[in-house]
Amino acid sequence: QSKFDEMKAKWLNEKENIGKAQKLREEIDRVNIEIENAQRVNNLNKAAELKYGKLPELQKELEKEENKS
């Protein structure tokens, strides 16, 4: 029983990490779309803010989550 509980806890932890990573990938995709839209309407300040501020932060978080696995 304790072996089962240990394996279940490990599985739940991995499942949670995968869920977080998936949400971060979705957020990165959304930010990339926002960057494209900002460039299309010539809002270069917003595009630069997203591209050089928010996007690298999300990519670092994703890398950290993927390394937990």
Tab-separated table of N, CA and C in Angstrom:
chain	number	residue	atom	x	y	z
A	1	GLN	N	0.831	-1.198	0.000
A	1	GLN	CA	0.000	0.000	0.000
A	1	GLN	C	0.873	1.258	0.000
A	2	SER	N	1.938	1.266	0.785
A	2	SER	CA	2.769	2.468	0.832
A	2	SER	C	3.481	2.691	-0.508
A	3	LYS	N	3.853	1.605	-1.186
A	3	LYS	CA	4.470	1.728	-2.511
A	3	LYS	C	3.476	2.344	-3.495
A	4	PHE	N	2.214	1.911	-3.398
A	4	PHE	CA	1.161	2.464	-4.252
A	4	PHE	C	0.977	3.952	-3.984
A	5	ASP	N	0.921	4.330	-2.710
A	5	ASP	CA	0.748	5.737	-2.347
A	5	ASP	C	1.906	6.583	-2.854
A	6	GLU	N	3.105	6.038	-2.759
A	6	GLU	CA	4.302	6.749	-3.229
A	6	GLU	C	4.244	6.956	-4.746
A	7	MET	N	3.864	5.901	-5.459
A	7	MET	CA	3.780	6.000	-6.914
A	7	MET	C	2.662	6.951	-7.341
A	8	LYS	N	1.553	6.917	-6.613
A	8	LYS	CA	0.434	7.806	-6.936
A	8	LYS	C	0.832	9.264	-6.715
A	9	ALA	N	1.533	9.538	-5.626
A	9	ALA	CA	1.980	10.901	-5.344
A	9	ALA	C	2.936	11.383	-6.432
A	10	LYS	N	3.833	10.509	-6.866
A	10	LYS	CA	4.777	10.872	-7.934
A	10	LYS	C	4.023	11.164	-9.225
A	11	TRP	N	3.039	10.317	-9.535
A	11	TRP	CA	2.243	10.501	-10.746
A	11	TRP	C	1.483	11.823	-10.703
A	12	LEU	N	0.868	12.135	-9.566
A	12	LEU	CA	0.122	13.387	-9.432
A	12	LEU	C	1.037	14.596	-9.585
A	13	ASN	N	2.230	14.506	-9.035
A	13	ASN	CA	3.202	15.592	-9.148
A	13	ASN	C	3.606	15.802	-10.608
A	14	GLU	N	3.887	14.706	-11.312
A	14	GLU	CA	4.253	14.812	-12.722
A	14	GLU	C	3.093	15.362	-13.550
A	15	LYS	N	1.888	14.923	-13.239
A	15	LYS	CA	0.701	15.413	-13.947
A	15	LYS	C	0.540	16.921	-13.749
A	16	GLU	N	0.756	17.385	-12.531
A	16	GLU	CA	0.659	18.813	-12.231
A	16	GLU	C	1.711	19.601	-12.997
A	17	ASN	N	2.950	19.084	-13.039
A	17	ASN	CA	4.026	19.759	-13.771
A	17	ASN	C	3.715	19.844	-15.261
A	18	ILE	N	3.158	18.771	-15.807
A	18	ILE	CA	2.800	18.765	-17.224
A	18	ILE	C	1.698	19.786	-17.486
A	19	GLY	N	0.734	19.869	-16.590
A	19	GLY	CA	-0.348	20.848	-16.735
A	19	GLY	C	0.176	22.279	-16.702
A	20	LYS	N	1.105	22.550	-15.788
A	20	LYS	CA	1.691	23.896	-15.712
A	20	LYS	C	2.453	24.215	-16.985
A	21	ALA	N	3.230	23.245	-17.480
A	21	ALA	CA	4.007	23.463	-18.699
A	21	ALA	C	3.081	23.724	-19.880
A	22	GLN	N	1.995	22.985	-19.976
A	22	GLN	CA	1.037	23.177	-21.062
A	22	GLN	C	0.423	24.573	-21.004
A	23	LYS	N	0.062	25.024	-19.816
A	23	LYS	CA	-0.512	26.368	-19.677
A	23	LYS	C	0.510	27.435	-20.077
A	24	LEU	N	1.772	27.227	-19.723
A	24	LEU	CA	2.806	28.183	-20.105
A	24	LEU	C	2.992	28.208	-21.623
A	25	ARG	N	2.948	27.046	-22.272
A	25	ARG	CA	3.057	27.009	-23.736
A	25	ARG	C	1.893	27.763	-24.378
A	26	GLU	N	0.692	27.581	-23.837
A	26	GLU	CA	-0.467	28.295	-24.359
A	26	GLU	C	-0.307	29.796	-24.173
A	27	GLU	N	0.217	30.206	-23.030
A	27	GLU	CA	0.440	31.636	-22.765
A	27	GLU	C	1.494	32.193	-23.723
A	28	ILE	N	2.544	31.421	-23.986
A	28	ILE	CA	3.582	31.853	-24.934
A	28	ILE	C	2.969	32.026	-26.321
A	29	ASP	N	2.129	31.090	-26.743
A	29	ASP	CA	1.460	31.218	-28.043
A	29	ASP	C	0.586	32.460	-28.091
A	30	ARG	N	-0.138	32.719	-27.000
A	30	ARG	CA	-1.008	33.897	-26.946
A	30	ARG	C	-0.191	35.182	-27.041
A	31	VAL	N	0.945	35.228	-26.342
A	31	VAL	CA	1.805	36.418	-26.380
A	31	VAL	C	2.381	36.603	-27.780
A	32	ASN	N	2.770	35.516	-28.435
A	32	ASN	CA	3.274	35.633	-29.808
A	32	ASN	C	2.213	36.209	-30.741
A	33	ILE	N	0.975	35.807	-30.551
A	33	ILE	CA	-0.125	36.359	-31.365
A	33	ILE	C	-0.312	37.841	-31.063
A	34	GLU	N	-0.229	38.204	-29.781
A	34	GLU	CA	-0.343	39.616	-29.404
A	34	GLU	C	0.782	40.439	-30.026
A	35	ILE	N	1.988	39.877	-30.069
A	35	ILE	CA	3.127	40.574	-30.681
A	35	ILE	C	2.840	40.816	-32.162
A	36	GLU	N	2.380	39.774	-32.851
A	36	GLU	CA	2.061	39.918	-34.279
A	36	GLU	C	0.978	40.972	-34.498
A	37	ASN	N	-0.058	40.949	-33.665
A	37	ASN	CA	-1.137	41.934	-33.799
A	37	ASN	C	-0.636	43.346	-33.535
A	38	ALA	N	0.196	43.507	-32.530
A	38	ALA	CA	0.742	44.837	-32.219
A	38	ALA	C	1.607	45.349	-33.366
A	39	GLN	N	2.386	44.461	-33.970
A	39	GLN	CA	3.215	44.876	-35.107
A	39	GLN	C	2.347	45.232	-36.302
A	40	ARG	N	1.273	44.489	-36.481
A	40	ARG	CA	0.382	44.728	-37.620
A	40	ARG	C	-0.263	46.105	-37.541
A	41	VAL	N	-0.636	46.544	-36.329
A	41	VAL	CA	-1.258	47.865	-36.179
A	41	VAL	C	-0.228	48.942	-35.865
A	42	ASN	N	1.036	48.584	-36.006
A	42	ASN	CA	2.158	49.513	-35.834
A	42	ASN	C	2.281	50.035	-34.406
A	43	ASN	N	1.924	49.207	-33.432
A	43	ASN	CA	2.122	49.545	-32.021
A	43	ASN	C	3.425	48.878	-31.573
A	44	LEU	N	4.522	49.478	-32.000
A	44	LEU	CA	5.827	48.860	-31.800
A	44	LEU	C	6.273	48.857	-30.338
A	45	ASN	N	5.790	49.831	-29.560
A	45	ASN	CA	6.138	49.840	-28.136
A	45	ASN	C	5.570	48.618	-27.429
A	46	LYS	N	4.303	48.325	-27.706
A	46	LYS	CA	3.675	47.160	-27.088
A	46	LYS	C	4.329	45.870	-27.576
A	47	ALA	N	4.631	45.805	-28.862
A	47	ALA	CA	5.281	44.620	-29.430
A	47	ALA	C	6.637	44.380	-28.773
A	48	ALA	N	7.402	45.440	-28.601
A	48	ALA	CA	8.722	45.303	-27.982
A	48	ALA	C	8.607	44.913	-26.515
A	49	GLU	N	7.634	45.492	-25.812
A	49	GLU	CA	7.416	45.159	-24.406
A	49	GLU	C	7.107	43.672	-24.240
A	50	LEU	N	6.247	43.162	-25.103
A	50	LEU	CA	5.891	41.749	-25.037
A	50	LEU	C	7.049	40.853	-25.460
A	51	LYS	N	7.708	41.240	-26.545
A	51	LYS	CA	8.763	40.396	-27.116
A	51	LYS	C	10.004	40.327	-26.235
A	52	TYR	N	10.358	41.441	-25.620
A	52	TYR	CA	11.599	41.469	-24.838
A	52	TYR	C	11.371	41.474	-23.332
A	53	GLY	N	10.119	41.556	-22.906
A	53	GLY	CA	9.812	41.548	-21.479
A	53	GLY	C	9.062	40.301	-21.066
A	54	LYS	N	7.827	40.204	-21.508
A	54	LYS	CA	6.951	39.114	-21.060
A	54	LYS	C	7.354	37.761	-21.648
A	55	LEU	N	7.657	37.714	-22.929
A	55	LEU	CA	7.965	36.448	-23.589
A	55	LEU	C	9.179	35.746	-22.977
A	56	PRO	N	10.293	36.437	-22.757
A	56	PRO	CA	11.438	35.751	-22.127
A	56	PRO	C	11.127	35.229	-20.724
A	57	GLU	N	10.309	35.962	-19.966
A	57	GLU	CA	9.924	35.497	-18.626
A	57	GLU	C	9.153	34.184	-18.710
A	58	LEU	N	8.206	34.126	-19.638
A	58	LEU	CA	7.410	32.909	-19.803
A	58	LEU	C	8.280	31.742	-20.268
A	59	GLN	N	9.217	32.020	-21.154
A	59	GLN	CA	10.097	30.963	-21.644
A	59	GLN	C	10.990	30.428	-20.527
A	60	LYS	N	11.457	31.308	-19.639
A	60	LYS	CA	12.261	30.867	-18.494
A	60	LYS	C	11.422	30.003	-17.556
A	61	GLU	N	10.178	30.421	-17.299
A	61	GLU	CA	9.288	29.631	-16.441
A	61	GLU	C	9.031	28.255	-17.039
A	62	LEU	N	8.817	28.216	-18.360
A	62	LEU	CA	8.572	26.949	-19.038
A	62	LEU	C	9.793	26.042	-18.926
A	63	GLU	N	10.963	26.598	-19.141
A	63	GLU	CA	12.189	25.805	-19.025
A	63	GLU	C	12.353	25.242	-17.617
A	64	LYS	N	12.041	26.052	-16.625
A	64	LYS	CA	12.131	25.616	-15.234
A	64	LYS	C	11.158	24.466	-14.961
A	65	GLU	N	9.932	24.584	-15.473
A	65	GLU	CA	8.929	23.530	-15.281
A	65	GLU	C	9.341	22.241	-15.977
A	66	GLU	N	9.892	22.384	-17.186
A	66	GLU	CA	10.300	21.190	-17.940
A	66	GLU	C	11.490	20.491	-17.277
A	67	ASN	N	12.332	21.249	-16.597
A	67	ASN	CA	13.482	20.645	-15.917
A	67	ASN	C	13.095	19.948	-14.615
A	68	LYS	N	11.905	20.252	-14.080
A	68	LYS	CA	11.437	19.586	-12.879
A	68	LYS	C	11.131	18.120	-13.140
A	69	SER	N	10.702	17.825	-14.357
A	69	SER	CA	10.261	16.462	-14.696
A	69	SER	C	11.397	15.469	-14.666
